[in-house]
Every structure is written in structure tokens, then in C-alpha cells.
């Protein structure tokens, strides 16, 4: 394990540290939004430790706080996290052997997978994957805890604009993937479908119905992409 | 809010399911390769879901409109993200814009 830190290139270590800090700040807003949305403090804290997947956590809280069913929120969260199957196949050599596979898999995020893919040799890939994964796990969970504690003090998170921060975070995460034209078409059609049915359906379902946009997905390239979603 | 046990169950199912999907790849390792088409669809499904969530979270509140301040904040954050501004700046600008507009009396 110690060899991870020795292997890491200083420039790469700095980039990873910045991403971990940014995720910590996003964690702050996640904790505050969750508690501000009416969830008990243990919900965002337990989710961040056990689920540890930001996008699905935001989705879960967004649906539940809007009055949707936790079951719909779980289904939506699982759908969002299904991309980890593809990630896992890509980074299977970096996750480790034997028991290390378990923590190694739990630490899988968009960020550390993207960092690992950006390195040239296997040692650097492995170091980037683990260092970024551990760093994000620590920063994210600390951020969420502090944010949740602060959020329980703040009664009206709308006054602080936290309701706008949540979709902005997701938009920033999803923008790079939307540069691909086929993906953008599917995403935009999905968004229009979701908006159109929102007045008529219970919370959670409109987002799931957005998957109809996949019928309009016509990829040109055949190489699989692993973008920071 | 909802029944805490239901929420706890939902959190545990989401956690178990997410871990299962994460560990599936390393367990299958090189013995099995998902077709490119399937991998692509998985990635795109996630993007489609997230895009729809951005749209509904930015523009709607319950069954109705979200007003002006929130979409304006998201727009500012989105433009900054598009211009490759640091993540922290994106988040803070979106929140400050929405909060500022509300201070000025914009819904």
C-alpha cells in the first residue's frame, strides 16, 4: 500500500488532491441539501459511506425530497450506477487480487477511473486509481458529515441557493459526455420527455421515463467511452 | 418524511446493488467481455438519466414551475462549467446567483 504514494508522480498527486478537495465541497452541498430537503442526518451520512456514488446519491435525495417513493429513488440510483459494470471491466487489473478486490471495487468512482485511464504504465494507473479513490472517499464523507450538520442548522436552504447548486453540479458532471452528438440527442430527448410528464406523474418516474431517449441513440463511433459522468 | 425503515431499506438495497455492479467487472475479469454496444448503452443510459434530472431539478418543483432564480443559477453554473471553470466556482456561482436573485425579490 505504501508503494502507492511513492509511485505517484507529484503533478498527478496535485491534480488528484484538487479533485478530492472539490468533491469534498460537493459533499458539503450534498449533506446540506439532503438535510435541508427534510431527510434525517443519518441518511446522507450512511449513503455516502455505503453507496459512495455521488450522482446516484443526489438522484436519490432529489426524488425522495420531492415526495417520490424511496423505491423509485433506489431504482433510479441503481440505473445511474449501472455504468460501474463497464468501469469494473475496464479497471479490473487495477482493483487488486483477493480481499483487496472488495475495498478496491467500493472505491470505484468516475474520477479515479478517469485518472487511472489517463496514465501510461500499469503501476501509475494502479497508484492513481487507489490514491484518488481513497482521497475521494475521505474527503467526500467528511464533507457530507459537515454539510449535513450545517444543513440541520440552516432551515431554508433555498435562501442560500443550494437548490440551484444541485442541478448545477450534475450539469457540470454530465457536460463532457454531452459533447458526443448521439449521446446529446438521447439526453435532450430524455429531458424533454421527463419535463413533459412531470405534471402528471409521481416524482421519480419522469426521470426514469427519460430512458426512452435511448431509442434515439445512434452512435457513430464504436470505441467505448469512459467519460467523467 | 417517509417511514425511516423504508428509507433505510432503500439505502441498503442501493448500496448492495451498487457494490454488486462495481465488483462484477473485476470478478468476471478477462474471462468475459461486455459487447462494446452494451457498454456504450450503459454509459449513455447514465448520461440520459442525469440530463433529465438536471432538467427537472432546474425547471420544476413538485408538479409546477421552479420560478426564475433557480434556473438562472443553474444556467450560470452551466455556462461556467462549459467554459471549463473550476468545479468549486461552478457550484458556488449557481448558489450565489439563485440566492442573490431571491434577495432582490425574484421568485
Short mmCIF file of C-alpha atoms in Angstrom, two decimals:
data_model
loop_
_atom_site.label_atom_id
_atom_site.label_comp_id
_atom_site.label_asym_id
_atom_site.label_seq_id
_atom_site.Cartn_x
_atom_site.Cartn_y
_atom_site.Cartn_z
CA UNK A 1 0.00 0.00 0.00
CA UNK A 2 2.86 2.39 0.85
CA UNK A 3 4.23 1.96 -2.66
CA UNK A 4 1.14 3.75 -4.00
CA UNK A 5 2.30 7.08 -2.61
CA UNK A 6 5.92 6.55 -3.76
CA UNK A 7 4.84 5.64 -7.28
CA UNK A 8 2.63 8.69 -7.69
CA UNK A 9 4.04 11.45 -9.88
CA UNK A 10 3.97 14.83 -7.97
CA UNK A 11 1.97 16.60 -10.70
CA UNK A 12 -0.56 13.80 -10.76
CA UNK A 13 -0.75 13.82 -6.95
CA UNK A 14 -1.59 17.55 -7.04
CA UNK A 15 -4.34 17.06 -9.63
CA UNK A 16 -5.79 14.22 -7.60
CA UNK A 17 -5.69 16.31 -4.41
CA UNK A 18 -7.58 19.13 -6.15
CA UNK A 19 -10.29 16.77 -7.37
CA UNK A 20 -10.59 15.27 -3.87
CA UNK A 21 -10.99 18.75 -2.35
CA UNK A 22 -13.61 19.71 -4.96
CA UNK A 23 -15.51 16.51 -4.20
CA UNK A 24 -15.33 17.41 -0.51
CA UNK A 25 -17.05 20.71 -1.30
CA UNK A 26 -19.68 18.92 -3.37
CA UNK A 27 -20.10 16.59 -0.38
CA UNK A 28 -20.75 19.64 1.79
CA UNK A 29 -23.56 20.72 -0.50
CA UNK A 30 -24.90 17.16 -0.71
CA UNK A 31 -25.09 16.89 3.08
CA UNK A 32 -26.72 20.30 3.41
CA UNK A 33 -29.20 19.69 0.55
CA UNK A 34 -30.21 16.30 1.96
CA UNK A 35 -30.93 17.60 5.44
CA UNK A 36 -32.45 20.79 4.02
CA UNK A 37 -34.72 18.59 1.88
CA UNK A 38 -36.13 17.00 5.02
CA UNK A 39 -34.04 13.83 5.41
CA UNK A 40 -32.64 12.78 8.78
CA UNK A 41 -28.90 13.34 9.26
CA UNK A 42 -28.09 9.62 9.20
CA UNK A 43 -29.46 9.20 5.65
CA UNK A 44 -26.83 11.24 3.74
CA UNK A 45 -24.05 10.03 6.07
CA UNK A 46 -24.92 6.33 5.74
CA UNK A 47 -25.45 6.67 1.99
CA UNK A 48 -22.10 8.33 1.48
CA UNK A 49 -20.29 5.57 3.39
CA UNK A 50 -22.23 2.62 1.95
CA UNK A 51 -23.28 3.71 -1.54
CA UNK A 52 -20.41 6.16 -2.19
CA UNK A 53 -21.62 7.27 -5.62
CA UNK A 54 -22.38 10.99 -5.79
CA UNK A 55 -24.66 11.12 -8.82
CA UNK A 56 -26.95 8.35 -7.56
CA UNK A 57 -26.97 9.92 -4.09
CA UNK A 58 -28.08 13.28 -5.49
CA UNK A 59 -30.68 11.48 -7.60
CA UNK A 60 -31.97 9.55 -4.58
CA UNK A 61 -32.29 12.65 -2.42
CA UNK A 62 -33.78 14.66 -5.30
CA UNK A 63 -36.54 12.10 -5.76
CA UNK A 64 -37.26 11.48 -2.08
CA UNK A 65 -37.14 15.17 -1.13
CA UNK A 66 -39.58 15.92 -3.98
CA UNK A 67 -42.02 13.49 -2.34
CA UNK A 68 -41.18 10.49 -4.51
CA UNK A 69 -41.05 6.93 -3.26
CA UNK A 70 -37.74 5.59 -1.88
CA UNK A 71 -38.28 2.56 -4.11
CA UNK A 72 -38.34 4.71 -7.25
CA UNK A 73 -35.27 6.53 -5.90
CA UNK A 74 -33.44 3.22 -5.44
CA UNK A 75 -34.30 2.00 -8.94
CA UNK A 76 -33.15 5.31 -10.42
CA UNK A 77 -29.95 5.21 -8.36
CA UNK A 78 -29.16 1.66 -9.47
CA UNK A 79 -29.73 2.61 -13.10
CA UNK A 80 -27.33 5.53 -12.75
CA UNK A 81 -24.72 3.30 -11.11
CA UNK A 82 -25.01 0.56 -13.72
CA UNK A 83 -22.14 2.23 -15.58
CA UNK A 84 -19.87 0.80 -12.86
CA UNK A 85 -20.21 -2.60 -14.54
CA UNK A 86 -18.47 -1.18 -17.59
CA UNK A 87 -15.93 0.66 -15.42
CA UNK A 88 -15.16 -2.53 -13.48
CA UNK A 89 -14.40 -4.44 -16.65
CA UNK A 90 -12.05 -1.66 -17.71
CA UNK A 91 -10.09 -1.31 -14.45
CA UNK A 92 -10.24 -4.94 -13.27
CA UNK A 93 -6.41 -5.18 -13.31
CA UNK A 94 -6.05 -2.15 -11.03
CA UNK A 95 -8.56 -3.13 -8.36
CA UNK A 96 -6.28 -5.83 -6.91
CA UNK A 97 -6.40 -9.52 -6.11
CA UNK A 98 -8.08 -11.49 -3.32
CA UNK A 99 -9.55 -9.45 -0.46
CA UNK A 100 -8.32 -6.17 -1.97
CA UNK A 101 -10.92 -6.58 -4.67
CA UNK A 102 -13.62 -5.67 -2.14
CA UNK A 103 -12.33 -2.26 -0.97
CA UNK A 104 -10.87 -1.71 -4.44
CA UNK A 105 -14.29 -2.12 -6.02
CA UNK A 106 -16.06 0.00 -3.42
CA UNK A 107 -13.64 2.87 -4.15
CA UNK A 108 -14.62 2.89 -7.83
CA UNK A 109 -15.77 6.36 -8.94
CA UNK A 110 -15.94 8.26 -12.20
CA UNK A 111 -12.99 10.35 -11.08
CA UNK A 112 -10.49 7.65 -10.15
CA UNK A 113 -11.42 5.54 -13.17
CA UNK A 114 -10.82 8.59 -15.39
CA UNK A 115 -7.50 9.34 -13.65
CA UNK A 116 -6.34 5.73 -13.99
CA UNK A 117 -7.20 5.67 -17.69
CA UNK A 118 -5.11 8.80 -18.20
CA UNK A 119 -1.86 7.13 -17.07
CA UNK A 120 0.57 5.26 -19.29
CA UNK A 121 2.02 2.34 -17.31
CA UNK A 122 0.21 -0.10 -15.05
CA UNK A 123 2.00 0.97 -11.84
CA UNK A 124 0.96 4.60 -12.33
CA UNK A 125 -2.56 3.53 -13.27
CA UNK A 126 -2.86 1.46 -10.09
CA UNK A 127 -1.40 4.24 -7.92
CA UNK A 128 -3.74 6.84 -9.44
CA UNK A 129 -6.77 4.58 -9.02
CA UNK A 130 -6.11 3.83 -5.35
CA UNK A 131 -4.83 7.26 -4.28
CA UNK A 132 -7.73 9.06 -5.92
CA UNK A 133 -10.24 6.51 -4.65
CA UNK A 134 -9.05 6.73 -1.03
CA UNK A 135 -8.72 10.52 -1.19
CA UNK A 136 -12.24 10.97 -2.53
CA UNK A 137 -13.68 8.53 -0.01
CA UNK A 138 -12.19 10.50 2.90
CA UNK A 139 -13.00 13.99 1.53
CA UNK A 140 -16.49 13.08 0.34
CA UNK A 141 -17.57 11.52 3.64
CA UNK A 142 -16.07 14.30 5.76
CA UNK A 143 -17.72 16.90 3.52
CA UNK A 144 -21.10 15.19 3.72
CA UNK A 145 -20.95 14.93 7.51
CA UNK A 146 -20.04 18.60 7.96
CA UNK A 147 -22.60 19.69 5.35
CA UNK A 148 -25.35 17.62 6.99
CA UNK A 149 -24.54 19.12 10.39
CA UNK A 150 -24.57 22.64 8.91
CA UNK A 151 -27.72 21.87 6.92
CA UNK A 152 -29.61 20.97 10.06
CA UNK A 153 -28.80 24.48 11.34
CA UNK A 154 -29.82 26.15 8.07
CA UNK A 155 -33.59 25.81 7.87
CA UNK A 156 -34.17 27.46 4.48
CA UNK A 157 -31.53 26.16 2.07
CA UNK A 158 -33.32 27.89 -0.83
CA UNK A 159 -32.27 31.25 0.62
CA UNK A 160 -28.66 30.13 0.10
CA UNK A 161 -29.36 28.90 -3.42
CA UNK A 162 -28.50 25.28 -2.60
CA UNK A 163 -31.46 24.14 -4.71
CA UNK A 164 -29.65 25.62 -7.73
CA UNK A 165 -26.28 24.14 -6.71
CA UNK A 166 -27.58 20.58 -7.03
CA UNK A 167 -28.60 20.64 -10.71
CA UNK A 168 -25.51 22.75 -11.48
CA UNK A 169 -23.25 20.03 -10.03
CA UNK A 170 -24.95 17.36 -12.13
CA UNK A 171 -24.79 19.55 -15.22
CA UNK A 172 -21.03 20.07 -14.75
CA UNK A 173 -20.56 16.31 -14.37
CA UNK A 174 -22.64 15.44 -17.41
CA UNK A 175 -21.45 18.17 -19.82
CA UNK A 176 -18.31 16.37 -21.07
CA UNK A 177 -20.38 13.34 -22.05
CA UNK A 178 -22.86 15.57 -23.91
CA UNK A 179 -20.15 16.66 -26.34
CA UNK A 180 -20.87 13.41 -28.16
CA UNK A 181 -23.68 14.18 -30.61
CA UNK A 182 -25.51 10.84 -30.33
CA UNK A 183 -25.42 10.99 -26.53
CA UNK A 184 -26.59 14.60 -26.57
CA UNK A 185 -29.57 13.76 -28.79
CA UNK A 186 -30.63 10.92 -26.50
CA UNK A 187 -30.11 13.07 -23.40
CA UNK A 188 -32.07 16.04 -24.72
CA UNK A 189 -34.99 13.91 -25.89
CA UNK A 190 -34.98 12.18 -22.50
CA UNK A 191 -35.00 15.55 -20.71
CA UNK A 192 -37.93 16.78 -22.83
CA UNK A 193 -39.89 13.59 -22.10
CA UNK A 194 -39.21 13.94 -18.36
CA UNK A 195 -40.28 17.60 -18.33
CA UNK A 196 -43.41 16.86 -20.36
CA UNK A 197 -44.68 14.15 -17.98
CA UNK A 198 -43.66 15.82 -14.70
CA UNK A 199 -47.07 17.49 -14.07
CA UNK A 200 -48.89 14.17 -14.47
CA UNK A 201 -46.70 11.50 -12.85
CA UNK A 202 -45.37 10.86 -9.33
CA UNK A 203 -41.84 12.11 -8.61
CA UNK A 204 -39.12 9.77 -9.80
CA UNK A 205 -40.99 8.29 -12.72
CA UNK A 206 -40.39 11.21 -15.12
CA UNK A 207 -36.61 10.77 -14.78
CA UNK A 208 -36.91 7.02 -15.43
CA UNK A 209 -39.11 7.66 -18.48
CA UNK A 210 -36.25 9.76 -19.86
CA UNK A 211 -34.64 6.42 -20.79
CA UNK A 212 -37.00 6.50 -23.80
CA UNK A 213 -34.37 8.88 -25.19
CA UNK A 214 -32.12 5.82 -25.63
CA UNK A 215 -34.28 4.77 -28.58
CA UNK A 216 -32.89 7.80 -30.38
CA UNK A 217 -29.28 6.90 -29.56
CA UNK A 218 -27.36 6.38 -32.82
CA UNK A 219 -23.65 6.11 -32.06
CA UNK A 220 -21.18 6.71 -34.86
CA UNK A 221 -18.01 5.59 -33.08
CA UNK A 222 -17.60 2.02 -31.86
CA UNK A 223 -14.96 2.57 -29.15
CA UNK A 224 -16.45 2.60 -25.65
CA UNK A 225 -16.02 5.86 -23.84
CA UNK A 226 -15.44 6.40 -20.16
CA UNK A 227 -16.25 9.98 -19.55
CA UNK A 228 -16.48 11.72 -16.21
CA UNK A 229 -20.17 11.46 -15.62
CA UNK B 1 -40.92 12.45 5.66
CA UNK B 2 -41.14 8.78 4.81
CA UNK B 3 -41.03 5.80 7.08
CA UNK B 4 -37.37 5.63 8.31
CA UNK B 5 -37.29 1.85 7.88
CA UNK B 6 -38.34 2.17 4.25
CA UNK B 7 -35.62 4.78 3.68
CA UNK B 8 -33.05 2.56 5.45
CA UNK B 9 -34.08 -0.42 3.32
CA UNK B 10 -33.81 1.68 0.16
CA UNK B 11 -30.33 2.90 1.16
CA UNK B 12 -29.17 -0.67 1.88
CA UNK B 13 -30.56 -2.03 -1.40
CA UNK B 14 -28.93 0.81 -3.34
CA UNK B 15 -25.63 0.18 -1.50
CA UNK B 16 -25.71 -3.60 -2.10
CA UNK B 17 -26.73 -3.21 -5.74
CA UNK B 18 -24.09 -0.58 -6.40
CA UNK B 19 -21.37 -2.73 -4.82
CA UNK B 20 -22.51 -5.75 -6.82
CA UNK B 21 -22.20 -3.76 -10.05
CA UNK B 22 -18.79 -2.43 -9.04
CA UNK B 23 -17.39 -5.84 -8.16
CA UNK B 24 -18.93 -7.59 -11.18
CA UNK B 25 -16.27 -6.36 -13.59
CA UNK B 26 -13.21 -7.37 -11.52
CA UNK B 27 -14.82 -10.75 -10.71
CA UNK B 28 -15.54 -11.52 -14.34
CA UNK B 29 -12.13 -10.13 -15.26
CA UNK B 30 -10.82 -11.10 -18.62
CA UNK B 31 -12.97 -14.21 -18.98
CA UNK B 32 -15.85 -12.22 -20.28
CA UNK B 33 -16.13 -9.04 -22.28
CA UNK B 34 -19.30 -6.99 -22.49
CA UNK B 35 -20.03 -6.14 -26.10
CA UNK B 36 -19.00 -2.57 -26.96
CA UNK B 37 -22.60 -1.82 -27.83
CA UNK B 38 -23.79 -2.80 -24.33
CA UNK B 39 -21.02 -0.82 -22.61
CA UNK B 40 -21.93 2.19 -24.71
CA UNK B 41 -25.62 1.83 -23.85
CA UNK B 42 -24.85 1.61 -20.11
CA UNK B 43 -22.81 4.81 -20.26
CA UNK B 44 -25.42 6.60 -22.34
CA UNK B 45 -28.27 5.48 -20.07
CA UNK B 46 -26.47 7.14 -17.15
CA UNK B 47 -25.99 10.35 -19.12
CA UNK B 48 -29.64 10.38 -20.23
CA UNK B 49 -30.86 9.91 -16.65
CA UNK B 50 -28.57 12.64 -15.35
CA UNK B 51 -29.56 15.07 -18.11
CA UNK B 52 -33.23 14.51 -17.35
CA UNK B 53 -32.56 15.03 -13.67
CA UNK B 54 -30.76 18.31 -14.39
CA UNK B 55 -33.73 19.49 -16.46
CA UNK B 56 -36.41 18.51 -13.94
CA UNK B 57 -34.43 19.65 -10.88
CA UNK B 58 -33.66 23.00 -12.51
CA UNK B 59 -37.06 23.78 -14.02
CA UNK B 60 -39.70 22.05 -11.91
CA UNK B 61 -40.69 21.98 -8.26
CA UNK B 62 -43.21 19.28 -7.43
CA UNK B 63 -45.78 19.43 -10.23
CA UNK B 64 -45.18 23.09 -11.08
CA UNK B 65 -42.54 25.55 -12.23
CA UNK B 66 -39.43 26.26 -10.15
CA UNK B 67 -39.57 30.02 -10.71
CA UNK B 68 -36.75 32.06 -12.22
CA UNK B 69 -33.99 32.25 -9.60
CA UNK B 70 -33.16 28.54 -9.61
CA UNK B 71 -32.95 28.02 -13.40
CA UNK B 72 -30.92 31.25 -13.64
CA UNK B 73 -28.44 29.91 -11.09
CA UNK B 74 -28.18 26.59 -12.91
CA UNK B 75 -27.65 28.44 -16.20
CA UNK B 76 -24.78 30.49 -14.73
CA UNK B 77 -23.22 27.32 -13.30
CA UNK B 78 -23.69 25.52 -16.63
CA UNK B 79 -22.04 28.29 -18.65
CA UNK B 80 -19.08 28.34 -16.24
CA UNK B 81 -18.78 24.55 -16.46
CA UNK B 82 -18.90 24.79 -20.27
CA UNK B 83 -16.08 27.36 -20.13
CA UNK B 84 -14.15 24.83 -18.03
CA UNK B 85 -14.22 26.88 -14.84
CA UNK B 86 -13.14 25.04 -11.67
CA UNK B 87 -15.80 22.81 -10.18
CA UNK B 88 -15.97 24.78 -6.93
CA UNK B 89 -16.64 28.01 -8.84
CA UNK B 90 -19.49 26.33 -10.77
CA UNK B 91 -21.21 25.21 -7.58
CA UNK B 92 -20.75 28.47 -5.67
CA UNK B 93 -21.79 30.68 -8.63
CA UNK B 94 -25.01 28.74 -9.15
CA UNK B 95 -25.91 29.05 -5.48
CA UNK B 96 -24.92 32.73 -5.21
CA UNK B 97 -26.88 33.65 -8.36
CA UNK B 98 -30.05 31.97 -7.13
CA UNK B 99 -29.67 33.38 -3.61
CA UNK B 100 -28.89 36.86 -4.95
CA UNK B 101 -31.92 36.91 -7.25
CA UNK B 102 -34.13 35.84 -4.34
CA UNK B 103 -32.71 38.65 -2.20
CA UNK B 104 -33.80 41.03 -4.98
CA UNK B 105 -37.30 39.56 -4.81
CA UNK B 106 -37.16 37.33 -7.90
CA UNK B 107 -39.09 34.06 -7.19
#
